[in-house]
Coordinates of C-alpha atoms and ligand atoms in Angstrom, one line a residue:
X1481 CA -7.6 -19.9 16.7
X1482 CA -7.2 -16.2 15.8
X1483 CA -9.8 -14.9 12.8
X1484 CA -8.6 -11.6 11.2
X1485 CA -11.1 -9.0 9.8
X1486 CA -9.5 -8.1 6.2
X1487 CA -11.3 -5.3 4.6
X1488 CA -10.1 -4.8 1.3
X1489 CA -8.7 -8.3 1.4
X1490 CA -9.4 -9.2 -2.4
X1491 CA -7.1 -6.1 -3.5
X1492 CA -3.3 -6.8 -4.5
X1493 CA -2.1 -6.2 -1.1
X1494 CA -4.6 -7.4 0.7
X1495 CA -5.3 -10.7 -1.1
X1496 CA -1.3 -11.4 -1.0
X1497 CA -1.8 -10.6 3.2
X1498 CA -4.4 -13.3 3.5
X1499 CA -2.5 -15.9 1.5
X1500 CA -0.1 -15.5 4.3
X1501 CA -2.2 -15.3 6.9
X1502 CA -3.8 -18.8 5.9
X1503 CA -0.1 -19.9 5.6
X1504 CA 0.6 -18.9 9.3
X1505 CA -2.9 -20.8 10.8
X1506 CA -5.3 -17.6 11.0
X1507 CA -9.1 -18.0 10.2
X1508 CA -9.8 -15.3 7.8
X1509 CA -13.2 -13.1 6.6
X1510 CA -12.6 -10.6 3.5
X1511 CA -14.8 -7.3 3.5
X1512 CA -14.0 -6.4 -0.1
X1513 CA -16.6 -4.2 -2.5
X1514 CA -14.4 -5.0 -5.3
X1515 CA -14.4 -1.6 -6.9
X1516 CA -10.7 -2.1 -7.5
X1517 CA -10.2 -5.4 -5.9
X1518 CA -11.5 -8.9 -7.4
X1519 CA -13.8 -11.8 -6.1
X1520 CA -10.9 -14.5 -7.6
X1521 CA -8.7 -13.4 -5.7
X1522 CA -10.2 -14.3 -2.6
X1523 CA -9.8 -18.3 -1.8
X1524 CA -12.3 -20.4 -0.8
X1525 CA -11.5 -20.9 2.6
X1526 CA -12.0 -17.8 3.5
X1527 CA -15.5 -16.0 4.5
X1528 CA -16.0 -13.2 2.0
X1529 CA -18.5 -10.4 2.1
X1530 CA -18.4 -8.5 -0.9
X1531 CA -20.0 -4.9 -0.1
X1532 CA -18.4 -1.2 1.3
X1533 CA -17.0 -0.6 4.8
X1534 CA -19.8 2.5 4.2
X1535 CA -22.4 0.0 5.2
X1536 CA -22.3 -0.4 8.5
X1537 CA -24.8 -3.6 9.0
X1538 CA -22.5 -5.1 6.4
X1539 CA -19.5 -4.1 8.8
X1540 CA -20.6 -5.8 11.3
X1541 CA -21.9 -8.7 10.2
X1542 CA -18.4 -9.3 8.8
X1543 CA -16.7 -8.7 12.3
X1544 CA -18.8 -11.5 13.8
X1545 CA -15.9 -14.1 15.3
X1546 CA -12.9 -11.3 14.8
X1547 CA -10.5 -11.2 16.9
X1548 CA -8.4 -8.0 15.0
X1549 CA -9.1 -6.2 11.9
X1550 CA -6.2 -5.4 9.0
X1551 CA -8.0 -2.4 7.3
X1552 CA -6.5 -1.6 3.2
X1553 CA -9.9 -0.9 2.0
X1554 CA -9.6 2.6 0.4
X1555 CA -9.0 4.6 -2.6
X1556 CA -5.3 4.6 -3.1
X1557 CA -4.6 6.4 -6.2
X1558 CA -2.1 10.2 -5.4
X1559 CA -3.5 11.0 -9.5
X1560 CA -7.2 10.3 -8.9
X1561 CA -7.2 12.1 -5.5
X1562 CA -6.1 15.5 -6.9
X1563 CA -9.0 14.6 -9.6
X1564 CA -11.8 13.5 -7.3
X1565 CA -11.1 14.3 -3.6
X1566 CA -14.6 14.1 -2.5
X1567 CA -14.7 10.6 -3.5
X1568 CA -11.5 9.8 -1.4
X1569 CA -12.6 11.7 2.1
X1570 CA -16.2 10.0 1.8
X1571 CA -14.6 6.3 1.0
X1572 CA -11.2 6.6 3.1
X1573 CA -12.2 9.2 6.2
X1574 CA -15.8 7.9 6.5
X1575 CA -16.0 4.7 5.3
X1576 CA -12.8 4.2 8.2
X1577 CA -14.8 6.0 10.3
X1578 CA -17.7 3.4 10.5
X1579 CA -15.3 1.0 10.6
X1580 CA -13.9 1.7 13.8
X1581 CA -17.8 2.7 15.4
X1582 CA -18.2 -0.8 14.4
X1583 CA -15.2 -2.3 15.8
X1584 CA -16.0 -0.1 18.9
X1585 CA -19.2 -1.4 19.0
X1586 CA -18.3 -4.9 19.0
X1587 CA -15.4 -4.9 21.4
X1588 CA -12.8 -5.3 18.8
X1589 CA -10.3 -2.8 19.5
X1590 CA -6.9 -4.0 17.5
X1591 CA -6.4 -2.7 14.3
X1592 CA -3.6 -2.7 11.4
X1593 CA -4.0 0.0 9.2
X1594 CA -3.0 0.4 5.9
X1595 CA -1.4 4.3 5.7
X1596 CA 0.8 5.8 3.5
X1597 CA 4.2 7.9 2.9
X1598 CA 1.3 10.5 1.2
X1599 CA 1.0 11.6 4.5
X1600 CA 4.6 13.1 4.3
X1601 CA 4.1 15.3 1.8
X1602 CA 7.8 16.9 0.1
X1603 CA 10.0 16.2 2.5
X1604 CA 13.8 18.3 3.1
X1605 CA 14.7 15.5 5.3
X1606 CA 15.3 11.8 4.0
X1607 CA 15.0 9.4 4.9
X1608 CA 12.0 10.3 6.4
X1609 CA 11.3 9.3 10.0
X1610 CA 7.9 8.4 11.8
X1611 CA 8.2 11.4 13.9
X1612 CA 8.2 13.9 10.8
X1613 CA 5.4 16.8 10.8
X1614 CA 3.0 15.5 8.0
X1615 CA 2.5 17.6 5.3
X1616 CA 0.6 15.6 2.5
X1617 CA 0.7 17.4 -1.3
X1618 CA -2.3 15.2 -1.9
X1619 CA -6.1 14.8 -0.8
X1620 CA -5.5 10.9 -0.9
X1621 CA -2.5 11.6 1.9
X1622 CA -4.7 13.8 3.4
X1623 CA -7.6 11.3 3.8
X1624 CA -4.8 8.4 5.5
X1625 CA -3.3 11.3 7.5
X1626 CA -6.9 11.4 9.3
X1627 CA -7.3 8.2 9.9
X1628 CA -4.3 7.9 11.4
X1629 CA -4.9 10.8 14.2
X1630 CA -8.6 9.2 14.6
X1631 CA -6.7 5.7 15.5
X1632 CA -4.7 7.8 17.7
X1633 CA -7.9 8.8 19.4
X1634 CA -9.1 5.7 19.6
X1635 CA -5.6 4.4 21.2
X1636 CA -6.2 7.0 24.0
X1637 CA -9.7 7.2 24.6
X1638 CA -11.3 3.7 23.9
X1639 CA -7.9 1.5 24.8
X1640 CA -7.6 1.0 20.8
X1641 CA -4.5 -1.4 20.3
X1642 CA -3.4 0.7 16.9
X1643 CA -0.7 0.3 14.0
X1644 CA -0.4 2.3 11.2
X1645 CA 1.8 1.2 8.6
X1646 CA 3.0 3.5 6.4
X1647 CA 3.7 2.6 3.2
X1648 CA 6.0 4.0 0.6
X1649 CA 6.1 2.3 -3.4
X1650 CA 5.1 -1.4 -3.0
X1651 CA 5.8 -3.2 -6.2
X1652 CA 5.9 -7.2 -7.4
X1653 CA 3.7 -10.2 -6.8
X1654 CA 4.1 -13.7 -4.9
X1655 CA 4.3 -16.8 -6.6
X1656 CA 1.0 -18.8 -4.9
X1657 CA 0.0 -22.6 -4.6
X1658 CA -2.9 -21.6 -7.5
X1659 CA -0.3 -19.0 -9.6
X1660 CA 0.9 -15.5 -9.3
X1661 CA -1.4 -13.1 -7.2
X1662 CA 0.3 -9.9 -9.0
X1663 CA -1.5 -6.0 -9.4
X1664 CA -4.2 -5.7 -11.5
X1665 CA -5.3 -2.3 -11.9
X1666 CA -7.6 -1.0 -14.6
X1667 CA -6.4 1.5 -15.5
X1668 CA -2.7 1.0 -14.4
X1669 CA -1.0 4.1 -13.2
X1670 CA 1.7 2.5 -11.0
X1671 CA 5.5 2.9 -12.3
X1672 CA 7.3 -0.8 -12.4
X1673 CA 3.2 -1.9 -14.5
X1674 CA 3.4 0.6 -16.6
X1675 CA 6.9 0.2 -17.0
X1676 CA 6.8 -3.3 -18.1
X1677 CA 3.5 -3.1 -20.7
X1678 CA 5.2 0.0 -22.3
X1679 CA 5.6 -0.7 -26.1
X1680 CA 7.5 1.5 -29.0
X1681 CA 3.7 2.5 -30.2
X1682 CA 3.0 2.9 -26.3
X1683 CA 5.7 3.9 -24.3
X1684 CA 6.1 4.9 -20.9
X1685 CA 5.8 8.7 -19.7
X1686 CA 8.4 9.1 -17.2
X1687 CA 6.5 12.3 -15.2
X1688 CA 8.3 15.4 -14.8
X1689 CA 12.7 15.3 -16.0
X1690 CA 13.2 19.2 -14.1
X1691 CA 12.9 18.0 -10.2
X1692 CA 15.8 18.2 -7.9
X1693 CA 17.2 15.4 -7.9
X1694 CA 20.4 13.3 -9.5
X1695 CA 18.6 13.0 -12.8
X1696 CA 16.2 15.1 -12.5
X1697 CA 13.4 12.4 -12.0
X1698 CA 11.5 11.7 -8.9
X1699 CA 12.7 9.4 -5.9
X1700 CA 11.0 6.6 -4.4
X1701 CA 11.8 3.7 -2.0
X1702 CA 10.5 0.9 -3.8
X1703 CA 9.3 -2.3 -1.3
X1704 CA 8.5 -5.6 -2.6
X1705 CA 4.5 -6.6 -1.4
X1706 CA 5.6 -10.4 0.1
X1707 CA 8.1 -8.1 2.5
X1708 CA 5.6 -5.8 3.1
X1709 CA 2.6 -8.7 3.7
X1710 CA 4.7 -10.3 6.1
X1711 CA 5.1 -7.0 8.0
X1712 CA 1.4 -6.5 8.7
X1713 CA 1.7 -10.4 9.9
X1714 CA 4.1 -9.2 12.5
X1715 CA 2.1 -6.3 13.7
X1716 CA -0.3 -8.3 14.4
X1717 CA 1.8 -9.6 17.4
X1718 CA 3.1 -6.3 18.2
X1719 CA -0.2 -4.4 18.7
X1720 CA -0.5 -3.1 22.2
X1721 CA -3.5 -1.8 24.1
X1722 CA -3.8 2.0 24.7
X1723 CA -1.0 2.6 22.1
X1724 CA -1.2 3.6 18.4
X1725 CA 2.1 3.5 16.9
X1726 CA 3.1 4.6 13.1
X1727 CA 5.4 2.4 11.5
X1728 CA 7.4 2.9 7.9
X1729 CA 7.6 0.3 5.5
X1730 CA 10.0 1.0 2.8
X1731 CA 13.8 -0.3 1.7
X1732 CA 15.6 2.5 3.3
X1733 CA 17.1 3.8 -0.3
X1734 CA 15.9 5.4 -3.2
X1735 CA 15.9 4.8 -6.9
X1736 CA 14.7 7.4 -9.8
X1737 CA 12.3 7.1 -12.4
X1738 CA 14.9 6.5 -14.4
X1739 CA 17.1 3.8 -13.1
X1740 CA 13.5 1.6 -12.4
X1741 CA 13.9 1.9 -16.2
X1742 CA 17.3 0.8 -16.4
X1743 CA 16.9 -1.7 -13.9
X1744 CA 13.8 -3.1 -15.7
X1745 CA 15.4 -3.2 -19.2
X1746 CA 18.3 -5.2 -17.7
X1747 CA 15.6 -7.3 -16.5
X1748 CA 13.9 -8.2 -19.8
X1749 CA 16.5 -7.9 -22.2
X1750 CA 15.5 -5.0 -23.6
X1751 CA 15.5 -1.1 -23.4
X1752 CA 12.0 -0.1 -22.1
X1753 CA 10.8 2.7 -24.5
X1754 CA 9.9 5.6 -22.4
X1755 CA 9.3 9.3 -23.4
X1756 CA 9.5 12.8 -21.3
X1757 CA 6.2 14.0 -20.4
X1758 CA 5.2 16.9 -17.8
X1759 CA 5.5 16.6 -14.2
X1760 CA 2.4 14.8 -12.8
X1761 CA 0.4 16.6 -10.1
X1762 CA 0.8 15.8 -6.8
X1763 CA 4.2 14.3 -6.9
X1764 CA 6.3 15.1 -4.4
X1765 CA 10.0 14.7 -5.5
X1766 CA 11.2 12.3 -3.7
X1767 CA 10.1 10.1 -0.9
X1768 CA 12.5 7.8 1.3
X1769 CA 11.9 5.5 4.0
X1770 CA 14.0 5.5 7.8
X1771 CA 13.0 2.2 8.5
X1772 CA 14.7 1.4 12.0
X1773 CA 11.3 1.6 13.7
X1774 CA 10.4 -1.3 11.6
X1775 CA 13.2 -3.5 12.2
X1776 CA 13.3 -2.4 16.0
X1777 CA 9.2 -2.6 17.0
X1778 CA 8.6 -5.8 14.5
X1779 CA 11.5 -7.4 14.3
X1780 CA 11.0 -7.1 10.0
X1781 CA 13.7 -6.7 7.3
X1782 CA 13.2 -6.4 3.9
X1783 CA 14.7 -9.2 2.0
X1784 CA 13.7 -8.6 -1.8
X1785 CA 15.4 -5.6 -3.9
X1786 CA 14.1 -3.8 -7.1
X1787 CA 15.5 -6.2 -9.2
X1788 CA 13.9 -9.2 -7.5
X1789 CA 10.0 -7.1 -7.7
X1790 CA 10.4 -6.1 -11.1
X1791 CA 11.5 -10.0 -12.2
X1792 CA 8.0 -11.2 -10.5
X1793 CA 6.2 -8.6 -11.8
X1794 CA 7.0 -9.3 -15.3
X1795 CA 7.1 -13.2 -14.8
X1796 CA 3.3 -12.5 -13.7
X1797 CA 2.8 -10.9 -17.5
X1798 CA 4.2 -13.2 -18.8
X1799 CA 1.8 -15.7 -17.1
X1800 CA -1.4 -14.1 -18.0
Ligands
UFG51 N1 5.6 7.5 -12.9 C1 6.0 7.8 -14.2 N2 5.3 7.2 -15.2 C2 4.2 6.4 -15.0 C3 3.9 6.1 -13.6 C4 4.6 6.7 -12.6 O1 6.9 8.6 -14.5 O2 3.6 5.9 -15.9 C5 6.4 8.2 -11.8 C6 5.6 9.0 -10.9 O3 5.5 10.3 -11.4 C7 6.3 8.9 -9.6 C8 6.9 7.5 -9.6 O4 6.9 7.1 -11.0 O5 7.4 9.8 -9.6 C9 6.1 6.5 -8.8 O6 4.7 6.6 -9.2 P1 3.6 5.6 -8.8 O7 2.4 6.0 -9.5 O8 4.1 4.2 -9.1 O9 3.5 5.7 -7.3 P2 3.3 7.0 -6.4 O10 4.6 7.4 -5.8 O11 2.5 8.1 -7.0 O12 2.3 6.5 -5.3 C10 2.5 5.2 -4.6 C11 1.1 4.7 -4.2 C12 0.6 5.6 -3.2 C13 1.6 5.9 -2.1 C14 2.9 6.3 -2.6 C15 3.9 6.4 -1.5 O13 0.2 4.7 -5.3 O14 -0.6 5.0 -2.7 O15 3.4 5.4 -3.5 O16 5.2 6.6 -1.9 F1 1.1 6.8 -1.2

């Protein structure tokens, strides 16, 4: 039986990746330092070290009986970046960097990584293929950017069997055998969160109403996590030795700030109250996945629309 490596495995990704991992047989340890992650979200069948991917001993240790490693431990926040860059080149760029010496070291040498459509930067072109110069407006895209050209050192020099997936806005929660395991981020910056918690005494800033787009609010391709869990599930199969390829995981379409409000207020019955603030920095304007490579190299589709992510979302609110 096959025994992943999950750092950052008790984060709302990576906890929803190894619920489905467990569903599909694998033997699974969690690397997790729970700075932004939490310990309850890790089940009990699974070995769990609770420390950094800075400390290499600790590293190690946890890559005892691994046959791969699925990497999402990193700071992953475009605001917080601009605000504290040093924080996300020692955490993201070194802390990865270990990780791989490790890996190296211990003669595990496939790897999915967790990238991001940061990397992109503002984009002319969208939807916006793999095989687009990166240009990332932010140090956190800046920080997955490099890990993703040292994976492509690794692919060539050390036979590295490499995928980087490259995420654009992942939103919703799945429904699990012990209740929702949903995003829980303190604070919360993300849109469809904030979106759903906003009151009249607190209501949402919607970031910026003068960019270039069809209402003048920023663009994103909005993916629901269960789609983009199972994704890493299948690139797991599709990792190849000597090869690092970089993968989008989107919808393929885009949707403003503004009609994520819409959509939400059709959702719960009510109209979200939301107020114009000033552009936020780092945005780019809009970001929008081509996601053929995706459905050609891993045989994945997205099945779960904007609608469906923001009804689990707030279904886990109302849970709590
Ligand atoms: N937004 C608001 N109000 C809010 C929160 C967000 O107007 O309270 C806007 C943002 O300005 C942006 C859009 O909603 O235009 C989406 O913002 P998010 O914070 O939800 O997501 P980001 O696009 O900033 O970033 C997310 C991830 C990154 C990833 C990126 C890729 O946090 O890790 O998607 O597209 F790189």
């Amino acid at each position: 039986m096959s025994r992943i490596l999950v750092t950052g495995g008790a984060g709302y990704i990576g906890s929803i990746t190894v619920a489905l991992l467990l569903q599909r047989g694998y033997e699974v340890t969690v690397l997790d330092d729970c700075s932004t992650g939490h310990a309850d979200a890790v089940p009990a069948n699974v070995t769990f070290y609770q420390g950094s991917i800075l400390d290499g001993a600790l590293v190690r240790k946890a890559l005892e009986g691994c046959d791969a490693v699925i990497h999402f431990a990193a700071k992953s926040l475009v605001g917080e970046s601009v605000e504290k860059p040093d924080l996300y080149r020692n955490n993201n760029i070194n802390g990865s960097q270990i990780l791989f010496d490790e890996m190296d070291g211990a003669g595990v040498t496939r790897i999915v990584v967790s990238s991001s459509a940061a990397t992109y930067g503002d984009s002319k072109e969208q939807p916006i293929l793999e095989t687009h110069k990166a240009h990332p407006t932010n140090p956190y895209g800046e920080t997955k950017l490099a890990v993703d050209n040292s994976l492509a050192d690794l692919a060539a020099e050390e036979n590295f069997a490499a995928i980087s997936l490259r995420y654009f806005n992942v939103a919703g929660a799945l429904k699990g055998e012990a209740g929702w395991i949903a995003e829980r981020h303190n604070p919360e910056t993300h849109l469809i969160p904030n979106v759903l918690k906003a009151t009249k005494d607190q209501p949402l800033k919607i970031f910026g109403t003068d960019w270039k787009t069809k209402d003048g609010t920023c663009i994103r391709d909005y993916i629901h996590v269960v789609d983009l869990a199972e994704a890493h599930v299948l690139a797991l199969d599709a990792l190849k030795a000597g090869s690092h390829e970089i993968i989008n995981l989107g919808s393929g379409g885009g949707y403003s700030v503004r009609e994520v409000v819409d959509t939400a207020s059709k959702v719960v019955g009510y109209e979200i109250p939301a107020v114009n603030v000033d552009r936020r920095a780092g945005d780019p304007a809009v970001l929008i996945a081509s996601i053929d490579k995706a459905k050609s190299l891993l045989q994945w589709s997205p099945t779960r629309n904007l609608e469906a992510m923001i009804r689990d979302a707030y279904e886990t609110l109302k849970a709590v």
